[in-house]
XYZ file of C-alpha atoms in Angstrom:
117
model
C 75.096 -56.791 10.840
C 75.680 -54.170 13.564
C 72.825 -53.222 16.267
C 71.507 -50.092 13.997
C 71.051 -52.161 11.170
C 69.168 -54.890 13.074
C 67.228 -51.865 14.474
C 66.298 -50.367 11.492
C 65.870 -53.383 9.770
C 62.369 -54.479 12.831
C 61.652 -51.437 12.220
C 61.245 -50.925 8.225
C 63.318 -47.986 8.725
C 66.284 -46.752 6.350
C 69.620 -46.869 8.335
C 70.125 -43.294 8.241
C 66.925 -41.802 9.936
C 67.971 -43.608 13.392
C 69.670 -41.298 15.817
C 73.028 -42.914 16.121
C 73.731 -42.952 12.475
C 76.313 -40.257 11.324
C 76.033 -39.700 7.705
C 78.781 -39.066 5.196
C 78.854 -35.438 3.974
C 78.344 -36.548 0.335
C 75.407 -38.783 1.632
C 73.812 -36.461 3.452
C 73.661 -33.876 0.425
C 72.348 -36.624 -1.729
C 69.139 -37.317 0.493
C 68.374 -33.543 1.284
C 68.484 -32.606 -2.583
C 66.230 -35.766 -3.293
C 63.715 -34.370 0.086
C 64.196 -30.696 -1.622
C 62.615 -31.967 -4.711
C 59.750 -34.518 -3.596
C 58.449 -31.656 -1.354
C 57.302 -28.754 -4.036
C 56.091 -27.058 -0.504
C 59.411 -24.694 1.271
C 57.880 -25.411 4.494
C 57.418 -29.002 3.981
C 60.957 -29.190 2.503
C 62.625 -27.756 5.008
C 60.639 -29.326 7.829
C 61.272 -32.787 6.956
C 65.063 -31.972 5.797
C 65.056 -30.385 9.338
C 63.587 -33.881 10.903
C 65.489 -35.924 9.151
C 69.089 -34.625 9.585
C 69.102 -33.422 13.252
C 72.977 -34.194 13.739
C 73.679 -31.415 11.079
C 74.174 -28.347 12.080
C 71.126 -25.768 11.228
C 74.119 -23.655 9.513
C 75.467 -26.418 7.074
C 71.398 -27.229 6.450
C 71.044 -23.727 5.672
C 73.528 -24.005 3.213
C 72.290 -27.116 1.877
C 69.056 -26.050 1.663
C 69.782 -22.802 -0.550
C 71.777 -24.652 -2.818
C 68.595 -26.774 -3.715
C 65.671 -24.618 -3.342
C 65.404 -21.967 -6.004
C 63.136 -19.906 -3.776
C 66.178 -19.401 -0.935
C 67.895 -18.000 -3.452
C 67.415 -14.299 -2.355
C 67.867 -15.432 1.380
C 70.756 -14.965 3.027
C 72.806 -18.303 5.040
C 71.244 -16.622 8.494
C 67.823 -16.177 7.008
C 67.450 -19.597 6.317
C 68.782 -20.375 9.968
C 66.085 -18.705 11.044
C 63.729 -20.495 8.794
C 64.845 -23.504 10.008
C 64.157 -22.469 13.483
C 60.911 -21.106 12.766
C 59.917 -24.601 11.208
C 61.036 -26.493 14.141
C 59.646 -24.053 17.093
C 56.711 -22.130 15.708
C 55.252 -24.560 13.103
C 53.872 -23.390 9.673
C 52.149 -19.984 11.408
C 55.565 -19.334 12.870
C 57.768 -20.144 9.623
C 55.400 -17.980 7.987
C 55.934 -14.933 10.254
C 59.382 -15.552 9.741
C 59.220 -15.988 5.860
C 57.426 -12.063 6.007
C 59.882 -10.489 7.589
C 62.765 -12.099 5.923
C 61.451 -10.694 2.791
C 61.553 -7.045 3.622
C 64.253 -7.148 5.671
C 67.873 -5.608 3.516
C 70.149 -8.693 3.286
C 73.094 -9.095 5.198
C 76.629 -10.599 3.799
C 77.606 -13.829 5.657
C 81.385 -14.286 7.269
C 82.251 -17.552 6.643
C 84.613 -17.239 3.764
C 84.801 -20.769 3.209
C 81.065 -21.363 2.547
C 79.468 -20.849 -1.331
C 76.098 -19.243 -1.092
């Protein structure tokens, strides 16, 4: 048993919330769709997907995140990324100044060919 398993083990904690632990892509998709769907809230969602997988980056969340919410679906990649940031900087009052003017706003096309929005 390494030292993050000892760790997490005093501490009741699952391996993969400590900060050390680098998660498998597959993994990783696994525990965001299972967070997407025991928090019916978007803000709660994407807050605790957010806390809970800081060593992604916000763009490969945002990804994540659309492909397992149903209400990101008219959200562009760089909405989302903004989201995100909302969520973690302004709390729910700023996510849901963010969330207004995403709605309105005409929807941009994303660059990165190799992503599937």
């Amino acid at each position: 048993m390494d030292d993050a398993d000892e760790r997490a083990e005093e501490r009741d904690l699952p391996d993969w919330l400590l900060p050390a632990h680098r998660a498998t892509p597959a993994d990783a998709l696994r525990r965001i769709q299972a967070l997407c769907v025991a928090w019916p809230d978007l803000h709660a969602a994407m807050f605790v997907v957010l806390a809970t997988h800081q060593t992604l980056p916000r763009e490969v969340l945002a990804v994540a995140l659309k492909q397992f919410r149903p209400d990101l679906e008219a959200y562009t990649r760089e909405d989302v990324m903004s989201l995100l940031t909302a969520v973690w900087n302004g709390g729910k009052s700023g996510f849901d100044a963010v969330l207004r003017t995403r709605a309105n706003s005409p929807k941009r096309g994303g660059n990165l060919s190799w992503v599937k929005e």
